[in-house]
JSON list of C-alpha atoms in Angstrom, two decimals:
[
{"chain": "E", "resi": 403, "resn": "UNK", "atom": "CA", "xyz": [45.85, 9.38, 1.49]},
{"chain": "E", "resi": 404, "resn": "UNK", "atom": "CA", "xyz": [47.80, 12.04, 3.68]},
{"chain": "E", "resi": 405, "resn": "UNK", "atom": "CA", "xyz": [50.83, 11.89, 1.64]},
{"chain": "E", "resi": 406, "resn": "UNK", "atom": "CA", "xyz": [50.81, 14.44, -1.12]},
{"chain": "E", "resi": 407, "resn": "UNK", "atom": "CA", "xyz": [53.30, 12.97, -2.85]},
{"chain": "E", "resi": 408, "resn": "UNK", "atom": "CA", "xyz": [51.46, 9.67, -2.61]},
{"chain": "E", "resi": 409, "resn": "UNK", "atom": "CA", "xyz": [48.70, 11.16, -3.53]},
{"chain": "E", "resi": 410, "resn": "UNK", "atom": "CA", "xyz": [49.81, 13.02, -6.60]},
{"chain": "E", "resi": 411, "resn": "UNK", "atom": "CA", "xyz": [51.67, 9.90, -7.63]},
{"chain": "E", "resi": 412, "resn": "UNK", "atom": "CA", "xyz": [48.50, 7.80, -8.14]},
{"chain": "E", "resi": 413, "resn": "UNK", "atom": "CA", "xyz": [46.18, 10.54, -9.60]},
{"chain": "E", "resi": 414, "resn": "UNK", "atom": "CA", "xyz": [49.38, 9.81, -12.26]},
{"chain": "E", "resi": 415, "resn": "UNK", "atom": "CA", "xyz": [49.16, 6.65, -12.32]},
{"chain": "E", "resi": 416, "resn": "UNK", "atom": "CA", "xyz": [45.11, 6.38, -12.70]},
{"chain": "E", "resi": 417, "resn": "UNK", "atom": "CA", "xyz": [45.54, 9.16, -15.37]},
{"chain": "E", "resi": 418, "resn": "UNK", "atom": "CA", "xyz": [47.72, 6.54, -17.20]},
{"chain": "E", "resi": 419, "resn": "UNK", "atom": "CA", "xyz": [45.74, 3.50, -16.43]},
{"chain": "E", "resi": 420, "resn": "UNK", "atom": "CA", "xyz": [41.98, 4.31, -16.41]},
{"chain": "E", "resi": 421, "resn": "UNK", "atom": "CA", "xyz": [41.19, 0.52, -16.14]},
{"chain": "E", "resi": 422, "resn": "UNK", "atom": "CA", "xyz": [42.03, 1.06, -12.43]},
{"chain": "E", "resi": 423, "resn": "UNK", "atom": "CA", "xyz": [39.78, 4.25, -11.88]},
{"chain": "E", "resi": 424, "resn": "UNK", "atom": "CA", "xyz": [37.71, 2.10, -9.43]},
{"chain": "E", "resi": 425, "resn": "UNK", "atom": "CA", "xyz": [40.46, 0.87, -7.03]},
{"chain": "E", "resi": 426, "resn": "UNK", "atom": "CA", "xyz": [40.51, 1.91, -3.23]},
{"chain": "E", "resi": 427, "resn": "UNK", "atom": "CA", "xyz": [43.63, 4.09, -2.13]},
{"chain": "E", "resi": 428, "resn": "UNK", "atom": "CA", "xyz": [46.10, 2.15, -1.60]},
{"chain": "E", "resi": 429, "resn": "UNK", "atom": "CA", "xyz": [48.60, 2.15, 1.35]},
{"chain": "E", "resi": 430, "resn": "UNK", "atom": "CA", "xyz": [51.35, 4.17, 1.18]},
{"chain": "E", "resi": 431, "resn": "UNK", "atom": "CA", "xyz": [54.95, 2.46, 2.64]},
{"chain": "E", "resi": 432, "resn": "UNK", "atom": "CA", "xyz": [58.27, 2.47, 2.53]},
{"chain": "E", "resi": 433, "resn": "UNK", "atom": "CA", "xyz": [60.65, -0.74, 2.87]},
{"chain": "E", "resi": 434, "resn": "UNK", "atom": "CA", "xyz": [63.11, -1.38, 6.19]},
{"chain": "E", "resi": 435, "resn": "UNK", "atom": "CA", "xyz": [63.56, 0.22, 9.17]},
{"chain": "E", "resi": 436, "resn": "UNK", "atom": "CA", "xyz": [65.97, 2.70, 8.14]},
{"chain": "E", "resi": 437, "resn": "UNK", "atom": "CA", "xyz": [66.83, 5.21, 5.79]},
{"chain": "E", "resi": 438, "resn": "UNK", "atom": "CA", "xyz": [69.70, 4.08, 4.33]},
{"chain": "E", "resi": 439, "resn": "UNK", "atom": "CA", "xyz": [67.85, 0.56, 3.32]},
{"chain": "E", "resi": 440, "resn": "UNK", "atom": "CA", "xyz": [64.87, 2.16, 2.58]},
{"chain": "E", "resi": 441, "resn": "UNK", "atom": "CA", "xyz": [66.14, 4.74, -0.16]},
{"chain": "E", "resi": 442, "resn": "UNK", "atom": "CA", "xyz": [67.90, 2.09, -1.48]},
{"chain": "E", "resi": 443, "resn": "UNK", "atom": "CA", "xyz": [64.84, -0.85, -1.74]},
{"chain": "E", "resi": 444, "resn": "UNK", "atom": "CA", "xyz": [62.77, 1.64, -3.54]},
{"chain": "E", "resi": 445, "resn": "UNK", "atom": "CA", "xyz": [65.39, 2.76, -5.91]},
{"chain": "E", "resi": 446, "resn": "UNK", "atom": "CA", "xyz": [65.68, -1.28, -6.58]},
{"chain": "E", "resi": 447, "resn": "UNK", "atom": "CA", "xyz": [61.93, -1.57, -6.78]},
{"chain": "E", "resi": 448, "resn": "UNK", "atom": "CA", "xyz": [62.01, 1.25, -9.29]},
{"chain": "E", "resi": 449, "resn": "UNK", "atom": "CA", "xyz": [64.47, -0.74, -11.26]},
{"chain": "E", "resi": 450, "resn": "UNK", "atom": "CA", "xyz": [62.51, -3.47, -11.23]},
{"chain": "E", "resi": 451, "resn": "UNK", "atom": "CA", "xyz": [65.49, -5.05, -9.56]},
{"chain": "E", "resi": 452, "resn": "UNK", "atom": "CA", "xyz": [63.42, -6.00, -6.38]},
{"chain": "E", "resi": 453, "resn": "UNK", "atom": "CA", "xyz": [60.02, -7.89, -7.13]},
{"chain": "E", "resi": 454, "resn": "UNK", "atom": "CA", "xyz": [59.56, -9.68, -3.90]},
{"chain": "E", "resi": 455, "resn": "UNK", "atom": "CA", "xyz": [59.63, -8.76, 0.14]},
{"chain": "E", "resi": 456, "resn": "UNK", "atom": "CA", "xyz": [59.47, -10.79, 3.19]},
{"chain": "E", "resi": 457, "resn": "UNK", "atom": "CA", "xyz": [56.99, -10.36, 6.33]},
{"chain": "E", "resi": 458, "resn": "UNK", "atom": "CA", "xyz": [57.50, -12.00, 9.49]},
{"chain": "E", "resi": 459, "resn": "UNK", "atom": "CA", "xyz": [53.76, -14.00, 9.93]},
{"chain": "E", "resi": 460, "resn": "UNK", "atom": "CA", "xyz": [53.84, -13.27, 13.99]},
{"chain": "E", "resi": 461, "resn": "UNK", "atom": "CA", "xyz": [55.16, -9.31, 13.12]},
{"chain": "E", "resi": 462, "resn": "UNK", "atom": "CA", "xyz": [51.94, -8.73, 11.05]},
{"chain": "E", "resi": 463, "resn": "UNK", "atom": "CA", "xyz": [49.43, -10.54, 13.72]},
{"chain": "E", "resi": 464, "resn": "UNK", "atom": "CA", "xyz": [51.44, -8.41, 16.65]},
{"chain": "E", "resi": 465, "resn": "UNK", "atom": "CA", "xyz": [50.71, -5.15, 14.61]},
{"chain": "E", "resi": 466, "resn": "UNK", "atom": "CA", "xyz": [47.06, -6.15, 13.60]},
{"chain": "E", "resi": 467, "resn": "UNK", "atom": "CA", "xyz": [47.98, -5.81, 9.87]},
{"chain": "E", "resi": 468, "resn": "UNK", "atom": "CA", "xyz": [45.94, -7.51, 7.30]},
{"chain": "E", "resi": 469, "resn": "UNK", "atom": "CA", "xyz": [47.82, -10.42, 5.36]},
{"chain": "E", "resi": 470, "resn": "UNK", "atom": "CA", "xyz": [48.84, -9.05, 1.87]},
{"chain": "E", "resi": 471, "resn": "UNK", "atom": "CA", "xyz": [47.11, -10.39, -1.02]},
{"chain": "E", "resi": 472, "resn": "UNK", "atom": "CA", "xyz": [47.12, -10.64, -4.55]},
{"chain": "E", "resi": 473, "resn": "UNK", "atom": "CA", "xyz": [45.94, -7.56, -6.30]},
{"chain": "E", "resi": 474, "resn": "UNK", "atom": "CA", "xyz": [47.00, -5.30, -4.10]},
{"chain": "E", "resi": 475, "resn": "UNK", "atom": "CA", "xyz": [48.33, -1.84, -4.71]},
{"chain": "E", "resi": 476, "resn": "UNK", "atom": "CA", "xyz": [50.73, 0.13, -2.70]},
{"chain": "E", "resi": 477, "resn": "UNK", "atom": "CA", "xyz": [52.50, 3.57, -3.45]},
{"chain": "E", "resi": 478, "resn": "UNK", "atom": "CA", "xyz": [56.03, 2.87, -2.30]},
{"chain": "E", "resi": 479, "resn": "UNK", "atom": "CA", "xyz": [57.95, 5.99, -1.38]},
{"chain": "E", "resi": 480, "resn": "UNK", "atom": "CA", "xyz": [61.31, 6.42, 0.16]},
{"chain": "E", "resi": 481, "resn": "UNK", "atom": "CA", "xyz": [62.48, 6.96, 4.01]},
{"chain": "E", "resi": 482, "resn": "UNK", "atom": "CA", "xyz": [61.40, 10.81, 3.43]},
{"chain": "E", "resi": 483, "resn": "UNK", "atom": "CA", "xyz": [57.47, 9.77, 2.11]},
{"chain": "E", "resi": 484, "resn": "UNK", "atom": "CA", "xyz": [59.06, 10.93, -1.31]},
{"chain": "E", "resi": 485, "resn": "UNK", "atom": "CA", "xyz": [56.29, 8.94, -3.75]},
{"chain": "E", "resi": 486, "resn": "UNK", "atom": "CA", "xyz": [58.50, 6.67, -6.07]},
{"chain": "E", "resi": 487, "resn": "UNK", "atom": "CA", "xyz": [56.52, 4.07, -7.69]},
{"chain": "E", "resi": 488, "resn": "UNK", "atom": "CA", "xyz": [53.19, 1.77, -7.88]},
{"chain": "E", "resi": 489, "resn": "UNK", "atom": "CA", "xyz": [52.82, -1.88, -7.62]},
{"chain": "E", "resi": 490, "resn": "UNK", "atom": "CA", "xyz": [50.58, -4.25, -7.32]},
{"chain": "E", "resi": 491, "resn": "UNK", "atom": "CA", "xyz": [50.92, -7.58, -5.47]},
{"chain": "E", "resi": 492, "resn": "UNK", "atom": "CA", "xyz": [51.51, -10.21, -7.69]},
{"chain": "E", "resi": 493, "resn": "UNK", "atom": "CA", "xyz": [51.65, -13.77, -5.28]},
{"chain": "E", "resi": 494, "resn": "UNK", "atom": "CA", "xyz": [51.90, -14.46, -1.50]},
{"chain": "E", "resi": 495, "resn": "UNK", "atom": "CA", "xyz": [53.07, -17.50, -0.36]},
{"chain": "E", "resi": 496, "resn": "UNK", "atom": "CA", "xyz": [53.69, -18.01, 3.39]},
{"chain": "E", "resi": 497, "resn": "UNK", "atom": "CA", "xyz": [56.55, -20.53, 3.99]},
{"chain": "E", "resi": 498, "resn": "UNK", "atom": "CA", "xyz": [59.19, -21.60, 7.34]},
{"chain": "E", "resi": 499, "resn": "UNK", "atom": "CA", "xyz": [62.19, -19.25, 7.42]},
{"chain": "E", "resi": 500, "resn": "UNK", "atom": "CA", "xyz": [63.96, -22.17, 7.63]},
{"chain": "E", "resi": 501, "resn": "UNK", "atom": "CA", "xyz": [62.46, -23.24, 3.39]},
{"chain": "E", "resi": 502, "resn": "UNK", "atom": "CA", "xyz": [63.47, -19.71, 2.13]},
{"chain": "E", "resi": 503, "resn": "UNK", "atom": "CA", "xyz": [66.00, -20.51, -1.04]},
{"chain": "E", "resi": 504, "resn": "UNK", "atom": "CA", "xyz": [68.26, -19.00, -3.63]},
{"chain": "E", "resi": 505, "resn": "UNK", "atom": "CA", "xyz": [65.27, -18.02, -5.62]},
{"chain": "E", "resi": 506, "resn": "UNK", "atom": "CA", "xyz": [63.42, -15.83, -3.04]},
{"chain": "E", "resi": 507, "resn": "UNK", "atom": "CA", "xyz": [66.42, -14.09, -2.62]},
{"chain": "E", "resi": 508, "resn": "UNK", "atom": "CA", "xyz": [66.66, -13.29, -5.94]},
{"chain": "E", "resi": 509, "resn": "UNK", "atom": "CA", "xyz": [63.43, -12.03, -6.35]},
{"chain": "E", "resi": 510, "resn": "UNK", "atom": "CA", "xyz": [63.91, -9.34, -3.36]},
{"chain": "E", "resi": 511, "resn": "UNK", "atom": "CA", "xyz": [66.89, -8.61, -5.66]},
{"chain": "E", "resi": 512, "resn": "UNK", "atom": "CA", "xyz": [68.91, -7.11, -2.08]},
{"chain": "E", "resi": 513, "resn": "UNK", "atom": "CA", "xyz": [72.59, -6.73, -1.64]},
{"chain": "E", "resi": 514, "resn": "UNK", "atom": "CA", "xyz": [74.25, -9.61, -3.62]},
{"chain": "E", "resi": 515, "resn": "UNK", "atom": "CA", "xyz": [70.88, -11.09, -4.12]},
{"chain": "E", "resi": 516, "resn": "UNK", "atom": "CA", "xyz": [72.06, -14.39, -2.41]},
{"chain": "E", "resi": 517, "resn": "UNK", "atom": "CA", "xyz": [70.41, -16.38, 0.48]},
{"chain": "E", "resi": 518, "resn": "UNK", "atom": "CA", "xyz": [73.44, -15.59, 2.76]},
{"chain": "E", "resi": 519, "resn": "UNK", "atom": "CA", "xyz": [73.17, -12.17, 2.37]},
{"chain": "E", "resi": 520, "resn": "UNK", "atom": "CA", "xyz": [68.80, -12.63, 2.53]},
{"chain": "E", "resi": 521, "resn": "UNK", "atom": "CA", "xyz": [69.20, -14.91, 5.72]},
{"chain": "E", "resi": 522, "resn": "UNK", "atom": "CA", "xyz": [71.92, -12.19, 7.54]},
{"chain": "E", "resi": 523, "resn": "UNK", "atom": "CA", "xyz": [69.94, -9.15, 6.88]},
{"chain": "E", "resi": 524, "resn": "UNK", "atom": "CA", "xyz": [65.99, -10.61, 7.26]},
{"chain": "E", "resi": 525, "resn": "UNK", "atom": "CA", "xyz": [67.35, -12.17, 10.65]},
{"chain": "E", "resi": 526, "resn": "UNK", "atom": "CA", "xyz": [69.03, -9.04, 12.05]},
{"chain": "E", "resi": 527, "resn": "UNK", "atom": "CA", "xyz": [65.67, -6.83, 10.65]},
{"chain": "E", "resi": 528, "resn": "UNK", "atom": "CA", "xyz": [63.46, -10.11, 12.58]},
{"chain": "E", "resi": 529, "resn": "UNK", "atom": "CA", "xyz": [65.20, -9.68, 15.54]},
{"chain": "E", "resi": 530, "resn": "UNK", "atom": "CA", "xyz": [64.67, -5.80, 15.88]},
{"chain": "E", "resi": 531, "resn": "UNK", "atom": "CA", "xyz": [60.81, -5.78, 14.57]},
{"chain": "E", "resi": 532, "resn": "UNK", "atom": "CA", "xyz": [59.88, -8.54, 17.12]},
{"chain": "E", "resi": 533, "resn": "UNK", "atom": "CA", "xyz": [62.03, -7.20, 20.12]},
{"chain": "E", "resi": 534, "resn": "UNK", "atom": "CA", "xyz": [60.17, -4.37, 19.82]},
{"chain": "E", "resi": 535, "resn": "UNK", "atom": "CA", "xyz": [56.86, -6.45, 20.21]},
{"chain": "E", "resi": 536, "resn": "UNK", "atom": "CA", "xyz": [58.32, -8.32, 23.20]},
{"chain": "E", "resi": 537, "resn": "UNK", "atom": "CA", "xyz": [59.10, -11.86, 20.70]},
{"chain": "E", "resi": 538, "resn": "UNK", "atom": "CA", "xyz": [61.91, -13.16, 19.13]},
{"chain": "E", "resi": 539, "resn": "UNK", "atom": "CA", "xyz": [62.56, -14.74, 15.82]},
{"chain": "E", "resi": 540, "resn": "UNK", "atom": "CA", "xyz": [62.63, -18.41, 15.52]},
{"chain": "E", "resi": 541, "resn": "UNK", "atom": "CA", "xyz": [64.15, -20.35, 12.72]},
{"chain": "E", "resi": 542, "resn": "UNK", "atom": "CA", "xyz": [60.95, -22.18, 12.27]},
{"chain": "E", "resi": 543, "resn": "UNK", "atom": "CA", "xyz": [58.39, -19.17, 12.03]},
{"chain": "E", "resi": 544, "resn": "UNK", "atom": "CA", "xyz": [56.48, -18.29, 9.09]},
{"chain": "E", "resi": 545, "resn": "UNK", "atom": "CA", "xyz": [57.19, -15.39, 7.10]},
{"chain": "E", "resi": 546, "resn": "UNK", "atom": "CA", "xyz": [54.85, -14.16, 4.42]},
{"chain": "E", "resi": 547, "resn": "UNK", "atom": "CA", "xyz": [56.81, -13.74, 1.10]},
{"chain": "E", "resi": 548, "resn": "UNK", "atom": "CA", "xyz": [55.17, -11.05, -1.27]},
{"chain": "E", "resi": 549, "resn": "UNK", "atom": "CA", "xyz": [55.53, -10.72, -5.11]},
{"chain": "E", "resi": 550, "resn": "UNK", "atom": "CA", "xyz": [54.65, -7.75, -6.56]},
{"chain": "E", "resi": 551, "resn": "UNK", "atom": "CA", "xyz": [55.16, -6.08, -10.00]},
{"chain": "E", "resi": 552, "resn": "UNK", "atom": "CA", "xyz": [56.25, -2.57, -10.45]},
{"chain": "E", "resi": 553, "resn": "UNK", "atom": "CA", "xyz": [53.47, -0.68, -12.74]},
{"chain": "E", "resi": 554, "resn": "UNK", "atom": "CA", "xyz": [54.76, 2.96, -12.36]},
{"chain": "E", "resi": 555, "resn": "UNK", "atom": "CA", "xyz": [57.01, 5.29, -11.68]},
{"chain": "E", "resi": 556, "resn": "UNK", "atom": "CA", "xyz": [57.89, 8.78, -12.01]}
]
């Protein structure tokens, strides 16, 4: 882990939770595209406000980015690399953007935490990730909707 703050973070975190003395690193990452949204996802992960985010299935295989999966554990930090908290991943479920409801939006617990506000800002973020990968976002792709629990923070 380059990341000192990361790093120091989960030497915390194992200190607290020996049971997990044998995990790998995990990644280190910050939510969004920009610093204003980013700040603000991990301060809502922190809360325990946000317990779910939302992958575009094509973004991931464009990248060559391994599919999340349950069990694992990520450092989030904010748009700075300033270590916040640890999770773990808790479900993933890959579903049509077109089937997201009420209740995923909820769990990513963003702005007024309802689909219209989930569907506005996951479209517009879409749109710029796959741009930049020469694609586009289609109502009928798959995203990859990730649970995760919140385990520690500073």
């Amino acid at each position: 882990m380059e990341n000192a703050s990361a790093r120091n973070l989960w030497g915390d975190f194992l200190d607290a939770h020996l049971e997990f003395a044998s995990q790998e690193a995990p990644k280190v990452i910050h939510f969004c595209d920009n610093e204003k949204d980013a700040n603000e996802c991990a301060d809502l992960v922190c809360k325990e406000t946000k317990r779910a985010t939302t992958h575009s299935l094509k973004g991931l295989q464009l990248r060559n980015e391994k599919l999340p999966k349950i069990g694992d554990f990520y450092v989030v930090t904010d748009w700075n690399g300033n270590a916040k908290c640890v999770i773990r991943t808790t479900a993933v479920k890959l579903i049509p953007y077109f089937s997201i409801r009420e209740e995923h939006a909820r769990k990513e617990g963003e702005g007024d935490k309802s689909l219209e506000y989930w569907k506005k800002t996951h479209w517009d973020y879409y749109t710029r990730e796959l741009t930049q990968l020469g694609s586009r976002p289609t109502e009928s792709m798959i995203v990859v909707f990730e649970e995760f629990e919140m385990l520690y923070k500073k």
